[in-house]
PDB file of C-alpha atoms and ligand atoms in Angstrom:
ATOM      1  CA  UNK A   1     104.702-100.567  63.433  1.00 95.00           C
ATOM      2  CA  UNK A   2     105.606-101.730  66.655  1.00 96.00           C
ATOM      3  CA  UNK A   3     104.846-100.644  69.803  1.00 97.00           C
ATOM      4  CA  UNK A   4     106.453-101.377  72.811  1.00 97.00           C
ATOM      5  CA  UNK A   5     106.486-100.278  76.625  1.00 98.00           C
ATOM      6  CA  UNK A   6     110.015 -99.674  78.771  1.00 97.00           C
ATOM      7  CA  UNK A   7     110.694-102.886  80.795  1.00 96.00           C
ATOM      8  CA  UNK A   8     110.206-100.213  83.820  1.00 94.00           C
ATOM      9  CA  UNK A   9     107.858 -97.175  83.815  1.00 94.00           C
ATOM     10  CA  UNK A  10     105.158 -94.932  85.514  1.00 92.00           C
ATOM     11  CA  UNK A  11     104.097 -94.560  89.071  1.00 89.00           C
ATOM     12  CA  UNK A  12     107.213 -95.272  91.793  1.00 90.00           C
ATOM     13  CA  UNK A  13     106.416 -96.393  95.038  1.00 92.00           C
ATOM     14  CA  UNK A  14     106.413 -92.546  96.966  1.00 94.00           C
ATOM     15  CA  UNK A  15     103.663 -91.578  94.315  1.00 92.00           C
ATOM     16  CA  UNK A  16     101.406 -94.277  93.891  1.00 93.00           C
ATOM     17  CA  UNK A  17     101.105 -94.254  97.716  1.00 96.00           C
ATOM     18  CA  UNK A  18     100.904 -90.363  97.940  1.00 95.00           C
ATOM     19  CA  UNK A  19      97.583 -91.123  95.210  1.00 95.00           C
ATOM     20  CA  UNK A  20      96.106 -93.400  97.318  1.00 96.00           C
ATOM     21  CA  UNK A  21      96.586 -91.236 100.275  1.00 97.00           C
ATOM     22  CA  UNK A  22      94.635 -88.467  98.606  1.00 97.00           C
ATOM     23  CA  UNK A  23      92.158 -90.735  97.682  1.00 97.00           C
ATOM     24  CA  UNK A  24      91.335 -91.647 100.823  1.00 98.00           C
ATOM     25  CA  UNK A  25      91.110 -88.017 102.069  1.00 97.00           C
ATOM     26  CA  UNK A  26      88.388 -86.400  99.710  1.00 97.00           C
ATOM     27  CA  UNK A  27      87.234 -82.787 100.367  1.00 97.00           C
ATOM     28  CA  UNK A  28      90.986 -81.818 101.315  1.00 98.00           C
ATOM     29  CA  UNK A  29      94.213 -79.910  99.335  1.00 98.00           C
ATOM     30  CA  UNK A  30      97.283 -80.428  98.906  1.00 97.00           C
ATOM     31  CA  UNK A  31      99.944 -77.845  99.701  1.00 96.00           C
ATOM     32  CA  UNK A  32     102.144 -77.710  96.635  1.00 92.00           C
ATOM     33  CA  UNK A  33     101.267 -80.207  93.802  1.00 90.00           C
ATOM     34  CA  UNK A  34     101.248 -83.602  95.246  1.00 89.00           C
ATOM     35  CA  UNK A  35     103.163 -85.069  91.925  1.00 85.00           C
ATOM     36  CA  UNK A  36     104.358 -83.537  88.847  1.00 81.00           C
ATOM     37  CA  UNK A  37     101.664 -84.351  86.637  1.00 86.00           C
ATOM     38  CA  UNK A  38      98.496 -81.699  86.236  1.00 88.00           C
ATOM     39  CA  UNK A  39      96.008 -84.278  83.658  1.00 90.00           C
ATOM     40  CA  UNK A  40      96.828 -86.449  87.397  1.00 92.00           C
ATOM     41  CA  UNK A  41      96.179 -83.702  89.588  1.00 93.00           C
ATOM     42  CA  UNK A  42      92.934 -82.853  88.051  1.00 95.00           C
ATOM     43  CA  UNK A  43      91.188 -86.331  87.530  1.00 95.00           C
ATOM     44  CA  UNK A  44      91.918 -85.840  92.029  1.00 96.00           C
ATOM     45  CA  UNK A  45      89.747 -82.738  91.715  1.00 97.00           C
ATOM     46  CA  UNK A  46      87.045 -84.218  89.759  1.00 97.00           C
ATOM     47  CA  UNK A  47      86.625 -87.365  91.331  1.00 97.00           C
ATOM     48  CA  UNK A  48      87.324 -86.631  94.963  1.00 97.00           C
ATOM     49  CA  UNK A  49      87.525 -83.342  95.380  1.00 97.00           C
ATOM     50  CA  UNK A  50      91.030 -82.603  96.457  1.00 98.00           C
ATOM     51  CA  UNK A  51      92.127 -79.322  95.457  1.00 97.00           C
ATOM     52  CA  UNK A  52      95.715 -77.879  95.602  1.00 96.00           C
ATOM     53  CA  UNK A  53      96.674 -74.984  97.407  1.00 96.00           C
ATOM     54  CA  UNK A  54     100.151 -72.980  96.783  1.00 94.00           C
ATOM     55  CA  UNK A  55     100.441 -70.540  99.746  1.00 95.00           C
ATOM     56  CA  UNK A  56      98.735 -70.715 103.626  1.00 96.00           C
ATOM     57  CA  UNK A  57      96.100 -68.049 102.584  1.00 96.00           C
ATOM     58  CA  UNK A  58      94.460 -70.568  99.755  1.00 97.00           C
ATOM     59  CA  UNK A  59      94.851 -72.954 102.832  1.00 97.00           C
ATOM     60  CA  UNK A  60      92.513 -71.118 104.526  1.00 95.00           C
ATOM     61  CA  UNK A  61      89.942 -72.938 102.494  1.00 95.00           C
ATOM     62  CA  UNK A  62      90.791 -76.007 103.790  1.00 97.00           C
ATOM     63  CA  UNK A  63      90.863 -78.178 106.867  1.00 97.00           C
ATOM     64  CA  UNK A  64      92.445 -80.893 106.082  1.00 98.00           C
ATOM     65  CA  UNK A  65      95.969 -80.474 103.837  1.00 98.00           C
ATOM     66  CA  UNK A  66      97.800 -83.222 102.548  1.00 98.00           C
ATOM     67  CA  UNK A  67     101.727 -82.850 102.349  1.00 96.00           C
ATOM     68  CA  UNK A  68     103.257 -83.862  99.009  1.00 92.00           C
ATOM     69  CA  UNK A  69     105.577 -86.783  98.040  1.00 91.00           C
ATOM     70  CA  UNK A  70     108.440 -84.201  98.364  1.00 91.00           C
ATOM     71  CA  UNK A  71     107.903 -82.821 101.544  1.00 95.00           C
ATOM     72  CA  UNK A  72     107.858 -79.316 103.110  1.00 94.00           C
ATOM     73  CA  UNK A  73     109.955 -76.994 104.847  1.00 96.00           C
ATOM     74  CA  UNK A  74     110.010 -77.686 108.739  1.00 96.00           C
ATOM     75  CA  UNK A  75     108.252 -73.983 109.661  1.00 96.00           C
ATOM     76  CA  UNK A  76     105.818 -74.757 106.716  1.00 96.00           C
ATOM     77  CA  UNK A  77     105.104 -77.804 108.624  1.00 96.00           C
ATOM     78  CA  UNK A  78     104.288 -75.811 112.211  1.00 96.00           C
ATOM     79  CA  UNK A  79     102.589 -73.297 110.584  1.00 97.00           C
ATOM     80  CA  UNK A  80     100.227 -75.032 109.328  1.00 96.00           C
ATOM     81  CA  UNK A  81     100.074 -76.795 112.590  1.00 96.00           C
ATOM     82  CA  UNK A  82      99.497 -73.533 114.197  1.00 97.00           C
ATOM     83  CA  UNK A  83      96.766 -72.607 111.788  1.00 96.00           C
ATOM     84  CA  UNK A  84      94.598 -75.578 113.040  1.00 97.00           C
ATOM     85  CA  UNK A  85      94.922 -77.876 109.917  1.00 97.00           C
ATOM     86  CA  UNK A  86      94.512 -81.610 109.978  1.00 98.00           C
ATOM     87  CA  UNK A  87      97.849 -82.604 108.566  1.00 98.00           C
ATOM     88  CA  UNK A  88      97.769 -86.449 106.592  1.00 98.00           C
ATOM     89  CA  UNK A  89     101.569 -86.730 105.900  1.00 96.00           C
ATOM     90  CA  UNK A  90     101.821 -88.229 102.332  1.00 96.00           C
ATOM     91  CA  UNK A  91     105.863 -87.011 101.673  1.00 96.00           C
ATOM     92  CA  UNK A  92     107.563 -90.316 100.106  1.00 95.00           C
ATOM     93  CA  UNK A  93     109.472 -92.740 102.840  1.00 97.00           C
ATOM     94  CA  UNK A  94     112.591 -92.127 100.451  1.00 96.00           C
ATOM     95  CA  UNK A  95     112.461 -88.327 101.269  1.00 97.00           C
ATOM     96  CA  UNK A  96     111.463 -88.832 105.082  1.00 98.00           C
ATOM     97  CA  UNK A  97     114.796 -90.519 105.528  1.00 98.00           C
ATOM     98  CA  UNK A  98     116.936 -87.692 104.227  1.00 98.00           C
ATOM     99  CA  UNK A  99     115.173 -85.182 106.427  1.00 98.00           C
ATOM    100  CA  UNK A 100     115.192 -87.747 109.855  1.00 98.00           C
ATOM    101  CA  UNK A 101     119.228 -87.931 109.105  1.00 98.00           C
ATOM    102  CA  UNK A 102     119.469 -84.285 108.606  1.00 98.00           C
ATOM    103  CA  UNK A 103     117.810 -83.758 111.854  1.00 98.00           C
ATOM    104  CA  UNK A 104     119.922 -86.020 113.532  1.00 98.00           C
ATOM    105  CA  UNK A 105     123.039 -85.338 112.500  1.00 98.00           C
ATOM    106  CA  UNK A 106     122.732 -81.909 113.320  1.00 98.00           C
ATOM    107  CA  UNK A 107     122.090 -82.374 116.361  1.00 97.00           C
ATOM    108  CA  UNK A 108     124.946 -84.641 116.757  1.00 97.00           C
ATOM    109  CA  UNK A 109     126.761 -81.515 115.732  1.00 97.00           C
ATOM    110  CA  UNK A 110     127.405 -82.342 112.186  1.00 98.00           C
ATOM    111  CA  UNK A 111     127.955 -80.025 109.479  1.00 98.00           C
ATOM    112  CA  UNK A 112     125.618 -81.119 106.550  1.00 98.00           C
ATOM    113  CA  UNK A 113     126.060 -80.855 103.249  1.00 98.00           C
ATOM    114  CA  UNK A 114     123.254 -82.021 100.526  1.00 98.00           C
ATOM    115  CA  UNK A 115     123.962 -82.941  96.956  1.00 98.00           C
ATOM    116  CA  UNK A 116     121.397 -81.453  94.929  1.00 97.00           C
ATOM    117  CA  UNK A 117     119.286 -78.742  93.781  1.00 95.00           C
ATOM    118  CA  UNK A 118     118.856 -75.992  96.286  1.00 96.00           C
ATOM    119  CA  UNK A 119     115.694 -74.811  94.683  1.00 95.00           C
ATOM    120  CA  UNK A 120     113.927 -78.234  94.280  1.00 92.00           C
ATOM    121  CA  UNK A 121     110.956 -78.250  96.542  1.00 92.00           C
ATOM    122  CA  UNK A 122     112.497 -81.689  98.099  1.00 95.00           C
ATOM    123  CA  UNK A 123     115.985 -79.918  98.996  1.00 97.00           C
ATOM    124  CA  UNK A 124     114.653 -77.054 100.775  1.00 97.00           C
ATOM    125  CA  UNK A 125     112.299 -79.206 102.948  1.00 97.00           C
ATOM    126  CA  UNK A 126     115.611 -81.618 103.668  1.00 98.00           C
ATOM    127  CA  UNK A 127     117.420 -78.715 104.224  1.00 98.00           C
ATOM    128  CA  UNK A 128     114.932 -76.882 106.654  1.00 98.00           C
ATOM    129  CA  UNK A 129     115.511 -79.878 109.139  1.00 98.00           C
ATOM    130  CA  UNK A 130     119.365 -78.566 109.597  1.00 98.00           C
ATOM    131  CA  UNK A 131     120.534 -76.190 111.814  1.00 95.00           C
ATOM    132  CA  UNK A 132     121.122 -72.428 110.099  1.00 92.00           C
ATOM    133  CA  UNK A 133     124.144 -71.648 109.026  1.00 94.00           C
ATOM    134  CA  UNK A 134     125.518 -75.442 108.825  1.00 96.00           C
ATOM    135  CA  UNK A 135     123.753 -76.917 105.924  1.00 98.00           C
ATOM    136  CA  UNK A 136     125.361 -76.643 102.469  1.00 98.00           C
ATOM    137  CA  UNK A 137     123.723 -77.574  99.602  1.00 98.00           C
ATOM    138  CA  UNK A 138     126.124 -77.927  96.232  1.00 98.00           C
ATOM    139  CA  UNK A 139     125.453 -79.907  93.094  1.00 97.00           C
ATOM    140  CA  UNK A 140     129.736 -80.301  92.064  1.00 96.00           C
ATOM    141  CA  UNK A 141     132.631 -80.709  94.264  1.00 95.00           C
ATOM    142  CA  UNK A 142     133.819 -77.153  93.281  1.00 96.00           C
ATOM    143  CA  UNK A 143     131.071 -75.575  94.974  1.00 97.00           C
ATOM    144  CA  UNK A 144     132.651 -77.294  98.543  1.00 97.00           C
ATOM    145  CA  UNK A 145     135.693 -75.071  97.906  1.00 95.00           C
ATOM    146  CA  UNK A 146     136.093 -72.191 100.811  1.00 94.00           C
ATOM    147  CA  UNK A 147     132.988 -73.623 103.256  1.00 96.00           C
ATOM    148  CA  UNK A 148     132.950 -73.117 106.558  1.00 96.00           C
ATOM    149  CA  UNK A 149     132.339 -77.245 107.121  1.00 96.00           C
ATOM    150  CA  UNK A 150     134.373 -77.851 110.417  1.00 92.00           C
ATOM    151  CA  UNK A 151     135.844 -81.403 111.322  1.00 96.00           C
ATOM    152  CA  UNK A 152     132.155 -83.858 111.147  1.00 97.00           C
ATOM    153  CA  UNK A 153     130.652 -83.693 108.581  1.00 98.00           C
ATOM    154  CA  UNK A 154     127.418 -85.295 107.239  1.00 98.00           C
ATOM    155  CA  UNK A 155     126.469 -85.646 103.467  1.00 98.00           C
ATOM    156  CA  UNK A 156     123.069 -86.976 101.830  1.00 98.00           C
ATOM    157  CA  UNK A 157     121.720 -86.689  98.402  1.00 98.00           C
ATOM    158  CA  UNK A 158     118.546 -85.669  96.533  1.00 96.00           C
ATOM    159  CA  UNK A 159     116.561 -89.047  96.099  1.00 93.00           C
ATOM    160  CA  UNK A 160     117.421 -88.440  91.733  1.00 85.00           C
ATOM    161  CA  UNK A 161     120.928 -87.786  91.930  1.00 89.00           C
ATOM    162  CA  UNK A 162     123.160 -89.887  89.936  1.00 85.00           C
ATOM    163  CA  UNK A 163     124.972 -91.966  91.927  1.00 91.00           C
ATOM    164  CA  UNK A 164     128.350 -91.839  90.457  1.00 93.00           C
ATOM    165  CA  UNK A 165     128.215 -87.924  90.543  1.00 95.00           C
ATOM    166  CA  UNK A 166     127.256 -88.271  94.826  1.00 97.00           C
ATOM    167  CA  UNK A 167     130.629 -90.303  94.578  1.00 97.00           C
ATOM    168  CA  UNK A 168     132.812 -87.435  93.773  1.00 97.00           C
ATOM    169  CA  UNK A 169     131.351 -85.358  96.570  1.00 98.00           C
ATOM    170  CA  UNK A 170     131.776 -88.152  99.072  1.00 98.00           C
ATOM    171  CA  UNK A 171     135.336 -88.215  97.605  1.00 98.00           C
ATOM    172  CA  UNK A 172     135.969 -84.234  97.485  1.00 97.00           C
ATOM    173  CA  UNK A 173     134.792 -84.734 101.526  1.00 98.00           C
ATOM    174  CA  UNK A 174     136.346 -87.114 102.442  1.00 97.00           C
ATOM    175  CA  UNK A 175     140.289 -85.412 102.086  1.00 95.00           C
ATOM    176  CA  UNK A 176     138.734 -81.602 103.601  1.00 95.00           C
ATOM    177  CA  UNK A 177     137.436 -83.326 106.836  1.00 96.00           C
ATOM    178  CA  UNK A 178     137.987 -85.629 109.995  1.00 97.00           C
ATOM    179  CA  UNK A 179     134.992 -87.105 110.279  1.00 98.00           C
ATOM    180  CA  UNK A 180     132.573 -87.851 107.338  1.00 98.00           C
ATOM    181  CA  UNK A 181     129.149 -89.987 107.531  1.00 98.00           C
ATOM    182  CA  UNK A 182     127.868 -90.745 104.550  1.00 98.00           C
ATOM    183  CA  UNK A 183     124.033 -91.722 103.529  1.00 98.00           C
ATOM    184  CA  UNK A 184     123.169 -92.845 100.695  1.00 97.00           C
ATOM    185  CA  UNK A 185     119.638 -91.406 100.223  1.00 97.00           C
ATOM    186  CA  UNK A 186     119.054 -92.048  95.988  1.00 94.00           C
ATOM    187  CA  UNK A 187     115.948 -93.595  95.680  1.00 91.00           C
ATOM    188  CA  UNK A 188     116.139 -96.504  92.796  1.00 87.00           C
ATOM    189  CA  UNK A 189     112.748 -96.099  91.834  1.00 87.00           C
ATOM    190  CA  UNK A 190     114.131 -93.672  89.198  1.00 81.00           C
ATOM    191  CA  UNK A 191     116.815 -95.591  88.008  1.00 87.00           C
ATOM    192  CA  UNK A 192     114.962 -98.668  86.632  1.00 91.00           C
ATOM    193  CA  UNK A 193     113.175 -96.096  84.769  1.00 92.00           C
ATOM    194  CA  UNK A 194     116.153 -94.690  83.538  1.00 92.00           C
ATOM    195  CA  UNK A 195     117.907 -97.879  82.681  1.00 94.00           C
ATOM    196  CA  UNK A 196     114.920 -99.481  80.795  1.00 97.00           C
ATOM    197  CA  UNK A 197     114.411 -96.076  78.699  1.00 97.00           C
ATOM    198  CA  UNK A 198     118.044 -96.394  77.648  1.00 97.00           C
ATOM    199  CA  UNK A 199     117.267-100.234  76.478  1.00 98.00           C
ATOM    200  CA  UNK A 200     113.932 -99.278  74.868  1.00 98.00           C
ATOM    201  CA  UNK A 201     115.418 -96.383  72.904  1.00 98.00           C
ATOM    202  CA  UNK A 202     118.478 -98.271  71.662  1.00 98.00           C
ATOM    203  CA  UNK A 203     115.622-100.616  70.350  1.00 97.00           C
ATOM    204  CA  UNK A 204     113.333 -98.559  68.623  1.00 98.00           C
ATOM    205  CA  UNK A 205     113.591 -96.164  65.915  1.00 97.00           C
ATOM    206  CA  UNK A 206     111.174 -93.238  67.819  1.00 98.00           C
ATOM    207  CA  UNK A 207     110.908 -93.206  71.259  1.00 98.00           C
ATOM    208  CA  UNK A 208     108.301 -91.519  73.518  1.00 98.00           C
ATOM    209  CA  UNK A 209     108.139 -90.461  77.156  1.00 98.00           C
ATOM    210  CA  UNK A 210     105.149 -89.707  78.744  1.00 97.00           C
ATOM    211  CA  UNK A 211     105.162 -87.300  81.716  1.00 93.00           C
ATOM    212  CA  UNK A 212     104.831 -83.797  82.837  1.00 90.00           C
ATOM    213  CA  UNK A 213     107.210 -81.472  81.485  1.00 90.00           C
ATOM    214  CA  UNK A 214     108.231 -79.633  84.831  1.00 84.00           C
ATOM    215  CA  UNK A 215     109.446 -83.129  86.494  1.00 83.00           C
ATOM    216  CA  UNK A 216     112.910 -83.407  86.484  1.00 79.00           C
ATOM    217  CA  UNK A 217     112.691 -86.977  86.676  1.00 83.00           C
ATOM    218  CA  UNK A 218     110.649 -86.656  82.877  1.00 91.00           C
ATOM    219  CA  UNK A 219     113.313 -84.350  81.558  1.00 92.00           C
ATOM    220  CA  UNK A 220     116.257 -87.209  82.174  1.00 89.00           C
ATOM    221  CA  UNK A 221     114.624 -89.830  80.581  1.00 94.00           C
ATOM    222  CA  UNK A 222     113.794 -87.533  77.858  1.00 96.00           C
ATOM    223  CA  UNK A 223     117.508 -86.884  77.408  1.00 95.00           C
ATOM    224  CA  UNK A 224     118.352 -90.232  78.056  1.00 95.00           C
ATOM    225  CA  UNK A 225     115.855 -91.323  74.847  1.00 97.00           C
ATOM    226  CA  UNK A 226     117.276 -88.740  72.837  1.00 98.00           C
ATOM    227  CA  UNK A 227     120.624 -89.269  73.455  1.00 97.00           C
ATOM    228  CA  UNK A 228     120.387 -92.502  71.838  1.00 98.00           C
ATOM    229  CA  UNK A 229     116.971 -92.395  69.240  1.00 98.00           C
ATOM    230  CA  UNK A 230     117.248 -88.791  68.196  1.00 97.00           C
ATOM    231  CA  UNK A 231     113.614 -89.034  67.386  1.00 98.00           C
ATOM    232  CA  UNK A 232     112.492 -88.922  70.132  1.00 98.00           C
ATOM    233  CA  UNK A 233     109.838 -86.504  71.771  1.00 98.00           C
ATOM    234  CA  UNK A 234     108.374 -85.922  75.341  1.00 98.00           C
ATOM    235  CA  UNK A 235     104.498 -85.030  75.638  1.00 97.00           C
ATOM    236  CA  UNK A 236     102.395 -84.724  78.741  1.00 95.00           C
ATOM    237  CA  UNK A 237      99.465 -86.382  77.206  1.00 95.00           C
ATOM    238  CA  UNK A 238      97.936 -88.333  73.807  1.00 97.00           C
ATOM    239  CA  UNK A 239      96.585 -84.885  72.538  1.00 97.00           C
ATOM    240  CA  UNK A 240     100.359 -84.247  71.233  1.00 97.00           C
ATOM    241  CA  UNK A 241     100.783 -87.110  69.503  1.00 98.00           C
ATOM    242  CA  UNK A 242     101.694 -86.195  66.321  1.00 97.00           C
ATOM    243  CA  UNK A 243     100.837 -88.527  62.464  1.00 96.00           C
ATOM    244  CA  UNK A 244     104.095 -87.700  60.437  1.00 96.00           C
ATOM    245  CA  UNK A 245     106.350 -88.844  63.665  1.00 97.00           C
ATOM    246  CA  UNK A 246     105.674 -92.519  63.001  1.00 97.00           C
ATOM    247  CA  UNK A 247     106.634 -91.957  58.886  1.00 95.00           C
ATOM    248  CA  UNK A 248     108.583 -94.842  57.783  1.00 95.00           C
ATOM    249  CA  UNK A 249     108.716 -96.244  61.814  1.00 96.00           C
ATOM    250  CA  UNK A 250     109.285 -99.931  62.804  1.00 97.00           C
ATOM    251  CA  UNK A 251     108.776 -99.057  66.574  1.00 97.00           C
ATOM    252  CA  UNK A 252     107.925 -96.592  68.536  1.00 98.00           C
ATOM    253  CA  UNK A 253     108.952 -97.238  72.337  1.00 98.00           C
ATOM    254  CA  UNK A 254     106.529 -95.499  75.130  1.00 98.00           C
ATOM    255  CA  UNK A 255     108.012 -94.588  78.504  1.00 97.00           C
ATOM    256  CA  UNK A 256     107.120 -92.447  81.690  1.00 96.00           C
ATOM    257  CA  UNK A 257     108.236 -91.165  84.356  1.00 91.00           C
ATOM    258  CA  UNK A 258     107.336 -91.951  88.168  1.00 89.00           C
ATOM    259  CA  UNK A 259     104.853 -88.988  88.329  1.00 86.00           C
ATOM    260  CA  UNK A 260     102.759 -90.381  85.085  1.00 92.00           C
ATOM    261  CA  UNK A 261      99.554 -92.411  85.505  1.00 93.00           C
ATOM    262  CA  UNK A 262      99.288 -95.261  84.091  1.00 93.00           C
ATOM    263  CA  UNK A 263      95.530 -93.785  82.324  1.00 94.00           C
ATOM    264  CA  UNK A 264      97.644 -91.720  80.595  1.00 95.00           C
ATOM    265  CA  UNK A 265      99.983 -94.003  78.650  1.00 96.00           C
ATOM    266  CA  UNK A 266      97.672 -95.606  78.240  1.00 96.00           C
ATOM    267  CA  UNK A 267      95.849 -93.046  76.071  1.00 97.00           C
ATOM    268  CA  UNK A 268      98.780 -92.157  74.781  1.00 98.00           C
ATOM    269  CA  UNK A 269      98.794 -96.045  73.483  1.00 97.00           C
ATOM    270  CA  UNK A 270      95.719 -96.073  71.862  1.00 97.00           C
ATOM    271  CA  UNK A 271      96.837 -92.700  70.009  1.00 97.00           C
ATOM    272  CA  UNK A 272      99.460 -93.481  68.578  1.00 97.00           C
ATOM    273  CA  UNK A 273      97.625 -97.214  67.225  1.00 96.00           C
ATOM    274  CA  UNK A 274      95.097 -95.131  65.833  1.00 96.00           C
ATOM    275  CA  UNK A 275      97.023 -92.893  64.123  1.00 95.00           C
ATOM    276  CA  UNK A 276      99.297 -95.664  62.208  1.00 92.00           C
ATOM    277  CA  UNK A 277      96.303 -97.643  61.862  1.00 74.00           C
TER     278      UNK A 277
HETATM  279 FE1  SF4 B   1     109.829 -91.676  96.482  1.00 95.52          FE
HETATM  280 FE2  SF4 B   1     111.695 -92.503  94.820  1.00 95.52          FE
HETATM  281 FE3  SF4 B   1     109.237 -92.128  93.956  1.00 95.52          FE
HETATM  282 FE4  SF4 B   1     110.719 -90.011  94.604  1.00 95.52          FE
HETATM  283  S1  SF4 B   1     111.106 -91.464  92.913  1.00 95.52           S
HETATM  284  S2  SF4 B   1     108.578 -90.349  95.169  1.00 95.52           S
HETATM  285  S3  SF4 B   1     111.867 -90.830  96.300  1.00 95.52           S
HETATM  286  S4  SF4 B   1     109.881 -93.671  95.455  1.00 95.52           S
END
């Protein structure tokens, strides 16, 4: 059996500098884990001692916190200021950007409006750079219908939003108000992933994808795969590679997601060889 790797996977940009950030700060924690991948977050433990904190009390512990590739809320921001920490900013340049505009345009006296997940750890920190009460965050056009938006209006996205579904919101805004500014904020990074998952699982007969299982950017590429080889499976590491998967196989295709290691496919590679033998 064959076994081959996605033209693009693994580590973006945003997270292979936010690891090398954290290497270079041992003895520190970061607020909120710094990617989506635990086997990654705990080889930063072991080997340089940077633990991960979810709340300011467990920050007490620390002197120096490192802010992840998502961001943080502005007030989480000054109160950790406040509390006396040394503050190494490792939040990807792809989400900086979103939350400079947001600032800006508000106090231009914009009305912004986000399109993404309100509950993604990236949003809220976007978000927390508007002013209260006139940033909307919607994931369909519908949800614009009856806001309070006023005539200017300024939209951004979440960095893994699908570009042709930010085009109907742009659209949807661009009929309600006078004035609309538009930013395109999508980060690429996760759409060569995408596109060379879809080419590896229309060539394989099982297809792989290697990644933590609370990353929404391991859960599309999942889909993706399976949408097109329906066997295929997503795992976190080699230990759930499974014999009876590659029955009958002519190749298996392996693919990650930005938040995965490149240790880990690795593994996962060498699995999966010695299991078809
Ligand atoms: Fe940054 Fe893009 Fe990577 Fe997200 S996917 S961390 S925005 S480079």
């Amino acid at each position: 059996m064959e076994i081959k790797l996605a033209k693009h996977y693994g580590f973006c940009y945003g997270v292979e500098r936010a690891i090398d950030i954290a290497e270079q700060h041992p003895n520190s924690a970061t607020f909120g884990p710094l990617i989506h991948n635990k086997d990654e977050i705990a080889r930063l433990k072991q080997d340089f001692n940077v633990g991960l904190v979810e709340n300011f009390e467990e920050a007490k512990e620390y002197d120096t916190i490192i802010i992840r590739t998502h961001g943080i809320t502005k007030d989480a921001y000054k109160k950790l200021k406040a509390d006396g920490k040394k503050i190494i900013n490792a939040t990807c340049p792809f989400v900086t950007k979103p939350q400079q505009i947001v600032s800006q345009m508000s106090k231009e006296d914009y009305t912004i409006v986000i399109f993404g997940d309100k509950n993604h750890p990236e949003i809220k920190g976007v978000a927390s750079f508007g002013e209260e009460g006139k940033v909307f965050t919607v994931l369909s056009e519908e949800e614009l219908i009856g806001l309070p938006l006023g005539p200017k209006v300024a939209t951004v996205a979440q960095t893994t939003r699908k570009p042709h579904e930010f085009k109907k919101i742009v659209a949807a805004l661009s009929v309600r108000v006078a004035e609309l500014r538009v930013f395109n904020t999508i980060c690429n990074a996760t759409f060569e992933n995408q596109d060379a998952t879809r080419e590896l699982a229309s060539e394989c007969d099982i297809t792989i994808v290697v990644g933590g299982k609370n990353s929404s950017n391991n859960k599309q590429l999942y889909s993706i795969a399976k949408s097109i080889c329906p066997d295929s499976y997503h795992i976190e590491n080699e230990s759930e590679v499974k014999k009876e998967w590659f029955e009958n196989k002519e190749c298996c295709g392996v693919s990650a997601g930005a938040s995965t290691p490149d240790w880990i496919i690795q593994k996962v590679v060498k699995r999966i060889k010695e299991l078809v033998g």
